[in-house]
CSV table of N, CA and C in Angstrom, one decimal:
chain,number,residue,atom,x,y,z
V,6,UNK,N,-22.5,-10.3,-18.3
V,6,UNK,CA,-22.7,-11.0,-17.0
V,6,UNK,C,-21.4,-10.9,-16.1
V,7,UNK,N,-21.5,-10.4,-14.9
V,7,UNK,CA,-20.4,-10.2,-14.1
V,7,UNK,C,-19.8,-11.5,-13.5
V,8,UNK,N,-18.8,-11.4,-12.7
V,8,UNK,CA,-18.2,-12.6,-12.1
V,8,UNK,C,-19.1,-13.2,-11.1
V,9,UNK,N,-19.1,-14.5,-10.9
V,9,UNK,CA,-19.9,-15.2,-9.9
V,9,UNK,C,-19.3,-15.1,-8.6
V,10,UNK,N,-20.2,-14.9,-7.6
V,10,UNK,CA,-19.8,-15.0,-6.2
V,10,UNK,C,-19.7,-16.4,-5.8
V,11,UNK,N,-18.6,-16.8,-5.0
V,11,UNK,CA,-18.5,-18.2,-4.7
V,11,UNK,C,-17.7,-18.4,-3.4
V,12,UNK,N,-17.8,-19.5,-2.8
V,12,UNK,CA,-17.1,-19.9,-1.6
V,12,UNK,C,-16.4,-21.2,-1.9
V,13,UNK,N,-15.1,-21.3,-1.7
V,13,UNK,CA,-14.3,-22.5,-1.9
V,13,UNK,C,-13.7,-22.9,-0.5
V,14,UNK,N,-14.0,-24.1,-0.1
V,14,UNK,CA,-13.4,-24.6,1.2
V,14,UNK,C,-12.6,-25.8,0.9
V,15,UNK,N,-11.4,-25.8,1.4
V,15,UNK,CA,-10.5,-27.0,1.3
V,15,UNK,C,-10.2,-27.4,2.8
V,16,UNK,N,-10.5,-28.7,3.1
V,16,UNK,CA,-10.3,-29.2,4.4
V,16,UNK,C,-9.4,-30.4,4.3
V,17,UNK,N,-8.3,-30.4,5.2
V,17,UNK,CA,-7.4,-31.5,5.3
V,17,UNK,C,-7.3,-31.8,6.8
V,18,UNK,N,-6.5,-32.9,7.1
V,18,UNK,CA,-6.3,-33.2,8.5
V,18,UNK,C,-5.4,-32.2,9.2
V,19,UNK,N,-4.8,-31.3,8.5
V,19,UNK,CA,-4.0,-30.2,9.1
V,19,UNK,C,-4.7,-29.0,9.4
V,20,UNK,N,-5.9,-28.8,8.7
V,20,UNK,CA,-6.7,-27.5,8.9
V,20,UNK,C,-7.6,-27.3,7.7
V,21,UNK,N,-7.9,-26.0,7.5
V,21,UNK,CA,-8.8,-25.6,6.4
V,21,UNK,C,-8.5,-24.2,5.9
V,22,UNK,N,-8.8,-24.1,4.6
V,22,UNK,CA,-8.7,-22.8,4.0
V,22,UNK,C,-10.0,-22.4,3.3
V,23,UNK,N,-10.4,-21.2,3.5
V,23,UNK,CA,-11.7,-20.7,2.9
V,23,UNK,C,-11.3,-19.5,2.0
V,24,UNK,N,-11.7,-19.6,0.7
V,24,UNK,CA,-11.6,-18.5,-0.2
V,24,UNK,C,-13.0,-18.1,-0.5
V,25,UNK,N,-13.3,-16.8,-0.3
V,25,UNK,CA,-14.6,-16.2,-0.6
V,25,UNK,C,-14.4,-15.2,-1.7
V,26,UNK,N,-15.1,-15.4,-2.8
V,26,UNK,CA,-15.0,-14.4,-3.9
V,26,UNK,C,-16.4,-13.7,-4.0
V,27,UNK,N,-16.3,-12.3,-3.9
V,27,UNK,CA,-17.5,-11.5,-4.0
V,27,UNK,C,-17.2,-10.3,-4.9
V,28,UNK,N,-18.0,-10.1,-5.9
V,28,UNK,CA,-17.8,-9.1,-6.9
V,28,UNK,C,-16.4,-9.0,-7.5
V,29,UNK,N,-15.9,-10.2,-7.8
V,29,UNK,CA,-14.6,-10.3,-8.4
V,29,UNK,C,-13.4,-10.3,-7.5
V,30,UNK,N,-13.6,-10.0,-6.2
V,30,UNK,CA,-12.4,-9.9,-5.3
V,30,UNK,C,-12.5,-11.1,-4.4
V,31,UNK,N,-11.3,-11.8,-4.2
V,31,UNK,CA,-11.2,-13.0,-3.4
V,31,UNK,C,-10.6,-12.7,-2.0
V,32,UNK,N,-11.2,-13.2,-1.0
V,32,UNK,CA,-10.7,-13.0,0.4
V,32,UNK,C,-10.4,-14.4,0.9
V,33,UNK,N,-9.3,-14.5,1.7
V,33,UNK,CA,-8.9,-15.9,2.2
V,33,UNK,C,-8.7,-15.9,3.7
V,34,UNK,N,-9.1,-17.0,4.3
V,34,UNK,CA,-8.8,-17.3,5.7
V,34,UNK,C,-8.3,-18.7,5.8
V,35,UNK,N,-7.2,-18.9,6.5
V,35,UNK,CA,-6.6,-20.2,6.6
V,35,UNK,C,-6.4,-20.5,8.1
V,36,UNK,N,-6.8,-21.7,8.5
V,36,UNK,CA,-6.7,-22.1,9.9
V,36,UNK,C,-5.8,-23.4,9.9
V,37,UNK,N,-5.0,-23.5,10.9
V,37,UNK,CA,-4.2,-24.7,11.2
V,37,UNK,C,-4.7,-25.3,12.5
V,38,UNK,N,-4.9,-26.6,12.5
V,38,UNK,CA,-5.3,-27.3,13.7
V,38,UNK,C,-4.1,-27.7,14.6
V,39,UNK,N,-4.3,-27.6,15.9
V,39,UNK,CA,-3.2,-28.0,16.8
V,39,UNK,C,-3.0,-29.5,16.7
V,40,UNK,N,-1.8,-29.9,17.1
V,40,UNK,CA,-1.4,-31.3,17.0
V,40,UNK,C,-2.4,-32.2,17.8
V,41,UNK,N,-2.9,-31.6,18.9
V,41,UNK,CA,-3.8,-32.3,19.8
V,41,UNK,C,-5.2,-32.4,19.2
V,42,UNK,N,-5.5,-31.5,18.3
V,42,UNK,CA,-6.8,-31.4,17.7
V,42,UNK,C,-7.8,-30.7,18.5
V,43,UNK,N,-7.4,-30.0,19.5
V,43,UNK,CA,-8.4,-29.4,20.4
V,43,UNK,C,-8.7,-27.9,20.1
V,44,UNK,N,-7.9,-27.3,19.2
V,44,UNK,CA,-8.1,-25.9,18.8
V,44,UNK,C,-7.5,-25.6,17.5
V,45,UNK,N,-8.0,-24.6,16.8
V,45,UNK,CA,-7.4,-24.2,15.5
V,45,UNK,C,-7.0,-22.8,15.6
V,46,UNK,N,-5.9,-22.4,14.9
V,46,UNK,CA,-5.3,-21.1,14.9
V,46,UNK,C,-5.4,-20.5,13.5
V,47,UNK,N,-5.9,-19.3,13.4
V,47,UNK,CA,-6.0,-18.6,12.1
V,47,UNK,C,-4.6,-18.1,11.8
V,48,UNK,N,-4.0,-18.5,10.6
V,48,UNK,CA,-2.7,-18.2,10.3
V,48,UNK,C,-2.7,-17.2,9.1
V,49,UNK,N,-3.8,-17.0,8.5
V,49,UNK,CA,-3.9,-16.0,7.3
V,49,UNK,C,-5.3,-15.5,7.2
V,50,UNK,N,-5.4,-14.2,7.1
V,50,UNK,CA,-6.7,-13.5,6.8
V,50,UNK,C,-7.7,-13.5,8.0
V,51,UNK,N,-8.8,-12.8,7.8
V,51,UNK,CA,-9.8,-12.7,8.8
V,51,UNK,C,-11.1,-12.2,8.0
V,52,UNK,N,-12.0,-13.2,7.7
V,52,UNK,CA,-13.1,-12.9,7.0
V,52,UNK,C,-14.1,-11.9,7.7
V,53,UNK,N,-14.1,-12.0,9.0
V,53,UNK,CA,-15.0,-11.1,9.8
V,53,UNK,C,-14.6,-9.6,9.6
V,54,UNK,N,-13.4,-9.3,9.3
V,54,UNK,CA,-13.0,-7.9,9.2
V,54,UNK,C,-12.6,-7.5,7.7
V,55,UNK,N,-12.8,-8.5,6.8
V,55,UNK,CA,-12.4,-8.3,5.4
V,55,UNK,C,-13.4,-7.4,4.6
V,56,UNK,N,-14.6,-7.2,5.2
V,56,UNK,CA,-15.5,-6.4,4.5
V,56,UNK,C,-16.5,-7.2,3.6
V,57,UNK,N,-16.5,-8.5,3.7
V,57,UNK,CA,-17.5,-9.3,3.0
V,57,UNK,C,-18.8,-9.2,3.6
V,58,UNK,N,-19.9,-9.4,2.9
V,58,UNK,CA,-21.3,-9.2,3.4
V,58,UNK,C,-21.5,-10.1,4.6
V,59,UNK,N,-22.2,-9.6,5.6
V,59,UNK,CA,-22.5,-10.3,6.9
V,59,UNK,C,-23.1,-11.7,6.7
V,60,UNK,N,-24.1,-11.8,5.7
V,60,UNK,CA,-24.7,-13.2,5.6
V,60,UNK,C,-23.7,-14.2,5.2
V,61,UNK,N,-22.6,-13.9,4.5
V,61,UNK,CA,-21.6,-14.9,4.2
V,61,UNK,C,-20.8,-15.2,5.5
V,62,UNK,N,-20.4,-14.2,6.2
V,62,UNK,CA,-19.7,-14.4,7.5
V,62,UNK,C,-20.5,-15.3,8.4
V,63,UNK,N,-21.8,-15.0,8.6
V,63,UNK,CA,-22.6,-15.7,9.5
V,63,UNK,C,-22.7,-17.2,9.0
V,64,UNK,N,-22.8,-17.4,7.7
V,64,UNK,CA,-22.9,-18.8,7.2
V,64,UNK,C,-21.7,-19.6,7.4
V,65,UNK,N,-20.5,-18.9,7.4
V,65,UNK,CA,-19.2,-19.6,7.6
V,65,UNK,C,-18.8,-19.7,9.1
V,66,UNK,N,-19.6,-19.0,10.0
V,66,UNK,CA,-19.2,-19.0,11.4
V,66,UNK,C,-19.8,-20.2,12.1
V,67,UNK,N,-19.0,-21.2,12.3
V,67,UNK,CA,-19.5,-22.4,13.0
V,67,UNK,C,-18.4,-23.4,13.1
V,68,UNK,N,-18.7,-24.6,13.5
V,68,UNK,CA,-17.7,-25.6,13.7
V,68,UNK,C,-17.6,-26.7,12.6
V,69,UNK,N,-18.3,-26.5,11.5
V,69,UNK,CA,-18.3,-27.4,10.4
V,69,UNK,C,-16.9,-27.8,10.0
V,70,UNK,N,-16.0,-26.9,9.7
V,70,UNK,CA,-14.6,-27.2,9.3
V,70,UNK,C,-13.8,-27.9,10.4
V,71,UNK,N,-14.0,-27.4,11.6
V,71,UNK,CA,-13.3,-28.0,12.7
V,71,UNK,C,-13.7,-29.4,12.9
V,72,UNK,N,-15.0,-29.7,12.8
V,72,UNK,CA,-15.5,-31.1,12.9
V,72,UNK,C,-15.0,-32.0,11.8
V,73,UNK,N,-14.9,-31.4,10.6
V,73,UNK,CA,-14.4,-32.2,9.4
V,73,UNK,C,-12.9,-32.6,9.6
V,74,UNK,N,-12.1,-31.7,10.1
V,74,UNK,CA,-10.7,-32.0,10.4
V,74,UNK,C,-10.6,-33.1,11.4
V,75,UNK,N,-11.4,-33.0,12.5
V,75,UNK,CA,-11.3,-34.0,13.5
V,75,UNK,C,-11.7,-35.4,13.0
V,76,UNK,N,-12.8,-35.4,12.1
V,76,UNK,CA,-13.2,-36.7,11.5
V,76,UNK,C,-12.1,-37.2,10.6
V,77,UNK,N,-11.5,-36.4,9.8
V,77,UNK,CA,-10.4,-36.8,8.9
V,77,UNK,C,-9.2,-37.4,9.8
V,78,UNK,N,-8.9,-36.8,10.9
V,78,UNK,CA,-7.9,-37.3,11.8
V,78,UNK,C,-8.2,-38.7,12.4
V,79,UNK,N,-9.5,-38.9,12.7
V,79,UNK,CA,-9.9,-40.2,13.2
V,79,UNK,C,-9.7,-41.3,12.2
V,80,UNK,N,-9.8,-41.0,10.9
V,80,UNK,CA,-9.7,-42.0,9.9
V,80,UNK,C,-8.2,-42.3,9.5
V,81,UNK,N,-7.3,-41.5,10.0
V,81,UNK,CA,-5.8,-41.7,9.7
V,81,UNK,C,-5.2,-42.9,10.4
């Protein structure tokens, strides 16, 4: 049995990091949130150009992580 495909997402009040493992290879994308909390900047990787399957890219393309960071900041 081969390696399992998986998505690991770590979200903090500073930003988020996504690790996608497909067929034994891991791809990483890391975003840092601005101090004002109005935008996030990608500081590592690009899942859209990494060659991972489109269904995974589409599933991760949204504001879920951004909204979680903002919620964490509201609780600080």
